[in-house]
Coordinates of C-alpha atoms and ligand atoms in Angstrom, one line a residue:
M1 CA 0.0 0.0 0.1
D2 CA 1.4 3.5 -0.9
R3 CA 1.9 6.2 2.2
I4 CA 0.7 9.4 0.5
V5 CA 1.2 13.2 1.5
I6 CA -0.9 15.7 -0.4
L7 CA 0.2 19.2 -0.3
T8 CA -2.4 21.4 -1.7
G9 CA -2.3 25.8 -2.2
S10 CA -4.4 28.6 -3.3
G11 CA -5.4 26.7 -6.5
I12 CA -7.3 23.9 -5.3
S13 CA -10.0 26.4 -4.1
A14 CA -9.7 28.9 -6.8
E15 CA -12.8 27.1 -8.3
S16 CA -14.8 27.8 -5.2
G17 CA -14.3 31.7 -5.4
I18 CA -11.4 32.3 -3.3
S19 CA -8.5 34.3 -5.0
T20 CA -5.1 32.9 -5.3
F21 CA -2.0 34.9 -4.1
R22 CA 0.2 35.1 -7.0
D23 CA -2.1 34.8 -10.2
K24 CA -3.0 38.1 -12.1
G25 CA -5.1 39.8 -10.0
G26 CA -4.3 37.7 -6.9
I27 CA -4.1 38.5 -3.2
W28 CA -0.9 40.1 -3.3
A29 CA -1.4 42.3 -6.5
Q30 CA -4.0 43.8 -4.4
Y31 CA -2.3 44.1 -1.0
D32 CA 1.3 44.7 0.2
V33 CA 2.2 41.4 1.7
R34 CA 4.4 43.4 4.2
D35 CA 1.4 45.4 5.6
V36 CA -0.8 42.3 6.2
A37 CA 0.9 39.0 6.4
T38 CA 4.2 39.9 8.7
P39 CA 4.2 40.5 12.4
E40 CA 5.8 43.8 11.7
G41 CA 2.5 44.8 9.6
F42 CA 0.6 43.7 12.5
A43 CA 2.3 45.6 14.9
R44 CA 2.1 48.9 12.6
N45 CA -1.4 48.9 11.9
P46 CA -3.6 46.1 13.9
A47 CA -6.5 47.5 12.5
M48 CA -5.4 47.0 9.0
V49 CA -4.6 43.5 9.2
L50 CA -7.5 42.4 11.5
E51 CA -10.2 43.6 8.6
F52 CA -8.0 42.2 6.0
Y53 CA -8.4 38.8 7.4
N54 CA -12.2 39.8 8.4
M55 CA -12.6 40.1 5.2
R56 CA -11.4 36.9 4.1
R57 CA -13.0 35.0 6.7
R58 CA -16.2 36.9 5.4
L59 CA -15.5 35.8 2.0
H60 CA -14.7 32.1 3.1
Q61 CA -18.1 31.8 4.6
T62 CA -19.9 32.4 1.1
V63 CA -17.8 29.7 -0.7
A64 CA -18.3 25.6 -1.0
P65 CA -15.8 22.7 -1.4
N66 CA -15.2 22.1 -5.0
A67 CA -14.8 18.3 -6.9
A68 CA -11.1 18.6 -6.1
H69 CA -11.6 19.0 -2.6
A70 CA -14.2 15.9 -2.6
A71 CA -11.9 14.0 -4.5
L72 CA -9.2 14.3 -1.7
A73 CA -11.7 13.2 1.0
K74 CA -12.8 10.1 -1.0
L75 CA -9.1 9.2 -1.7
E76 CA -8.6 9.2 2.3
A77 CA -11.8 7.4 3.0
A78 CA -10.3 4.7 0.6
H79 CA -7.3 4.5 2.5
P80 CA -8.0 5.9 6.0
S81 CA -4.5 5.3 7.5
E82 CA -2.5 6.2 4.2
V83 CA -3.2 9.6 3.4
L84 CA -1.9 12.7 5.0
L85 CA -3.2 16.3 3.6
V86 CA -1.0 19.1 4.3
T87 CA -2.8 22.1 3.3
Q88 CA -1.3 25.8 3.0
N89 CA -4.7 27.4 2.9
V90 CA -6.2 28.8 6.0
D91 CA -9.7 28.3 4.3
A92 CA -12.1 25.4 5.5
L93 CA -12.7 23.7 2.5
H94 CA -11.0 20.4 3.0
E95 CA -12.7 19.8 6.4
R96 CA -16.2 20.6 5.0
A97 CA -15.2 18.5 2.1
G98 CA -14.7 15.6 4.8
S99 CA -10.9 15.5 4.9
R100 CA -10.1 14.3 8.4
N101 CA -6.3 13.4 8.3
L102 CA -5.1 17.3 7.7
I103 CA -2.4 19.8 8.6
H104 CA -3.1 23.3 8.3
M105 CA 0.6 23.9 8.3
H106 CA -0.2 28.0 7.9
G107 CA -3.0 27.9 10.2
E108 CA -6.7 28.6 9.9
V109 CA -8.6 31.9 9.5
F110 CA -11.6 30.3 11.4
K111 CA -9.4 30.2 14.3
A112 CA -8.3 33.3 16.6
W113 CA -5.1 33.3 18.8
C114 CA -4.9 35.1 22.1
T115 CA -1.3 36.4 22.5
S116 CA -2.2 36.9 26.1
C117 CA -3.0 33.5 27.3
D118 CA -1.7 31.7 24.2
V119 CA -5.2 30.0 23.6
R120 CA -6.5 29.6 19.9
S121 CA -10.2 29.6 19.8
D122 CA -12.5 28.8 16.7
W123 CA -13.9 32.2 15.3
V124 CA -16.2 32.9 12.6
D125 CA -17.0 36.8 13.4
D126 CA -14.8 39.7 12.7
L127 CA -11.5 40.2 14.9
S128 CA -11.1 43.4 16.4
A129 CA -9.1 45.5 19.2
E130 CA -12.3 45.1 21.4
S131 CA -12.6 41.2 20.7
Q132 CA -12.5 39.2 24.0
C133 CA -10.6 36.0 24.4
P134 CA -13.2 33.2 25.4
A135 CA -10.2 31.7 27.5
C136 CA -9.0 34.3 29.6
S137 CA -11.3 37.2 28.6
G138 CA -8.7 39.6 27.9
T139 CA -9.1 41.9 25.2
G140 CA -7.2 43.9 22.5
R141 CA -4.8 40.5 22.4
M142 CA -6.7 38.6 19.7
R143 CA -4.9 37.7 16.1
P144 CA -5.8 35.5 13.6
D145 CA -4.3 32.4 14.2
V146 CA -2.8 32.1 10.5
V147 CA 1.6 32.1 10.0
W148 CA 2.5 35.1 8.6
F149 CA 5.9 35.8 6.5
G150 CA 9.0 35.1 9.1
E151 CA 6.7 32.7 11.5
T152 CA 7.3 29.3 11.9
P153 CA 4.8 27.0 10.0
Y154 CA 3.0 24.8 12.1
Q155 CA 3.6 20.9 12.7
L156 CA 6.7 20.6 10.5
D157 CA 7.9 17.6 12.6
P158 CA 5.1 15.5 11.7
I159 CA 5.1 16.9 8.1
I160 CA 8.8 16.1 7.8
A161 CA 8.6 12.2 9.4
A162 CA 5.5 11.5 6.7
L163 CA 7.6 13.0 3.8
R164 CA 10.5 10.8 4.7
A165 CA 8.3 8.0 4.6
A166 CA 6.2 8.9 1.8
T167 CA 6.0 6.5 -1.5
L168 CA 3.7 9.1 -3.2
F169 CA 3.8 12.8 -2.9
I170 CA 1.1 15.2 -4.7
S171 CA 1.4 19.0 -4.8
I172 CA -2.0 20.6 -5.8
G173 CA -2.7 23.9 -6.8
T174 CA 0.3 25.6 -5.3
S175 CA 2.7 27.6 -7.2
G176 CA 5.6 26.1 -5.0
T177 CA 6.8 29.7 -4.1
V178 CA 6.4 29.8 -0.3
Y179 CA 9.4 28.0 1.7
P180 CA 9.3 25.5 3.4
A181 CA 6.6 24.0 1.8
S182 CA 8.4 24.5 -1.6
Q183 CA 10.8 22.0 -0.4
F184 CA 8.6 18.9 0.2
V185 CA 8.9 17.7 -3.5
D186 CA 12.7 17.2 -3.0
L187 CA 12.4 15.5 0.7
A188 CA 9.8 13.4 -1.0
G189 CA 11.8 12.3 -4.0
R190 CA 14.8 11.4 -2.2
S191 CA 12.9 9.2 -0.1
G192 CA 12.1 7.7 -3.1
A193 CA 8.3 8.6 -3.3
R194 CA 6.8 9.1 -6.9
T195 CA 6.0 12.7 -7.2
V196 CA 3.0 14.2 -8.7
E197 CA 2.3 17.8 -9.6
L198 CA -1.5 18.9 -10.2
N199 CA -1.7 22.2 -11.1
L200 CA -3.5 24.4 -14.0
E201 CA -0.1 24.9 -15.3
P202 CA 3.1 23.9 -15.2
T203 CA 4.8 25.8 -11.9
S204 CA 8.5 26.8 -12.0
G205 CA 9.3 23.8 -10.1
A206 CA 7.8 21.1 -12.7
A207 CA 10.9 19.4 -13.7
K208 CA 11.3 18.2 -10.1
F209 CA 8.0 16.2 -10.4
S210 CA 8.1 12.3 -11.8
H211 CA 4.7 13.1 -13.1
T212 CA 2.8 16.0 -13.7
R213 CA -0.4 16.6 -15.1
H214 CA -2.2 20.1 -15.9
G215 CA -5.7 21.7 -16.0
P216 CA -8.5 22.6 -13.7
A217 CA -8.1 21.3 -10.3
T218 CA -11.7 20.4 -10.5
E219 CA -11.2 18.0 -13.9
I220 CA -7.7 16.8 -13.1
V221 CA -7.9 16.2 -9.0
P222 CA -11.1 13.8 -9.4
A223 CA -9.5 12.3 -12.7
F224 CA -6.4 11.3 -11.0
V225 CA -8.1 10.3 -7.7
D226 CA -10.4 7.6 -9.8
E227 CA -7.2 6.3 -11.9
F228 CA -5.4 5.9 -8.7
L229 CA -8.3 4.1 -6.7
N230 CA -8.7 1.9 -10.2
G231 CA -5.1 0.7 -9.8
G232 CA -3.9 2.8 -13.2
F233 CA -1.3 4.8 -11.6
P234 CA 1.9 3.4 -12.1
G235 CA 4.2 2.1 -9.6
R236 CA 3.5 0.9 -6.2
S237 CA -0.4 1.0 -4.8
Ligands
BV8_301 C1 9.7 30.5 7.7 C2 -0.6 33.4 5.9 C3 11.2 29.9 9.3 C4 -1.7 33.3 5.8 C5 1.3 32.7 4.0 C6 14.0 34.4 0.5 C7 14.0 32.9 -0.3 C8 13.2 32.2 -0.3 C9 12.7 32.0 1.3 C10 12.3 33.2 2.0 C11 13.0 34.6 1.8 N1 13.0 35.4 2.4 C12 12.2 34.5 3.6 C13 12.0 33.6 3.0 C14 10.8 32.6 3.8 C15 9.6 33.1 3.6 C16 9.2 32.7 2.3 O1 9.1 31.7 1.7 N2 9.1 33.9 1.4 C17 9.2 33.8 -0.5 C18 7.8 34.1 -0.4 C19 9.9 34.7 -0.8 N3 8.6 31.9 4.2 C20 8.0 32.2 5.7 O2 8.4 33.2 6.2 C21 7.6 31.1 6.2 N4 8.2 30.6 7.8 O3 10.5 30.0 6.8 O4 9.9 30.2 8.9 C22 11.2 28.2 9.3 C23 11.2 27.6 8.3 C24 11.1 26.2 8.8 C25 11.5 26.0 10.1 C26 11.6 26.6 10.9 C27 11.5 27.9 10.6 C28 6.2 31.3 6.5 C29 5.3 31.0 4.9 C30 3.7 31.2 5.5 C31 3.5 32.9 5.1 N5 2.1 32.5 4.9 N6 -0.1 32.7 4.3 C32 -2.7 33.7 4.2 O5 -3.1 34.8 4.9 O6 -2.9 32.8 4.0 S1 1.6 32.0 2.5 C33 0.5 32.3 1.4 O7 1.2 31.7 0.3 C34 -0.6 31.3 1.5 O8 -0.6 30.1 2.8 C35 -0.7 30.3 0.3 O9 -1.4 29.0 0.5 C36 0.7 30.3 0.2 C37 1.6 29.3 -1.0 O10 1.0 30.3 -2.1 P1 0.3 29.5 -3.2 O11 -1.1 28.8 -2.3 O12 1.2 28.6 -3.9 O13 -0.4 30.3 -4.3 P2 0.2 30.6 -5.3 O14 -1.2 32.0 -5.8 O15 1.3 31.4 -5.2 O16 -0.2 29.9 -6.3 C38 -1.5 29.4 -6.8 C39 -1.3 28.2 -7.8 O17 -2.7 27.6 -8.3 C40 -0.6 28.5 -8.9 O18 0.3 27.8 -9.3 C41 -1.8 28.4 -10.2 O19 -1.3 28.0 -11.6 C42 -2.5 27.4 -9.5 N7 -4.3 27.4 -9.7 C43 -4.6 28.5 -10.0 N8 -6.2 28.3 -10.6 C44 -5.8 26.9 -10.5 C45 -4.7 26.6 -10.3 N9 -4.8 25.0 -9.9 C46 -5.5 24.1 -10.5 N10 -6.6 24.9 -10.3 C47 -6.9 25.8 -10.6 N11 -8.6 26.3 -10.8

């Protein structure tokens, strides 16, 4: 049986109506990443950063998982102990599609982190300077529980252990720009895994992968999962 690690990025959520970051007109074309996705930006202007994530949290409540999210949940349901899904996305579309063995390495927009008591709480409403921590009742110390540039991604130890043991690594809807996620394909490949890029178009790192399929995620991800489940994908399964 294969041991599968899947990495997703914003491209898997694009057809659900959530902008990607670096495509034309993407999020980083509208906002300066240094202002809204760094601890320094938050320290400079917390209200602006809180509003940036409030706007995204409100949008994320209006969208739904797509066929690509559903296909990954189907793959995990067929092989529950062999699939780890690592997402760079802060939306909740994977869990809403049914994925369970899931790590949000860049955090979750539907969680708030109290920097006073360090407790993280589910959060669906807007965050403001007046927001009160459910755990310690403190105010003025809540931030979105997302990993900003310069901060350490979550759960890297279990992710790296899974990559070292992987026989199949699948990268979906990510440009492979952001470190350390961009190195996962190298680590999996060095561990002997087959490596697959499923993306709208070839990324700059496409040559690192042993297999590449290009097209919209809602088409190529269900097709790949069905091929894999029917034993049609080459190599160990
Ligand atoms: C760290 C926050 C130390 C939440 C995000 C200089 C060189 C190299 C690296 C660095 C450097 N200087 C600093 C760094 C490190 C830095 C980094 O990588 N910078 C880069 C950008 C220069 N990284 C960090 O700071 C990280 N921390 O390194 O700590 C450390 C490391 C290891 C161990 C201990 C300590 C922290 C990075 C986290 C930053 N936070 N998000 C939020 O606001 O969302 S990153 C942000 O980018 C999102 O999480 C996003 O998911 C992620 C990756 O972007 P993508 O998802 O790939 O999106 P993108 O638009 O780029 O691509 C979309 C893709 O989808 C495209 O390929 C497109 O073709 C495709 N697509 C589009 N539509 C479809 C589609 N595919 C299929 N179907 C479609 N329909």
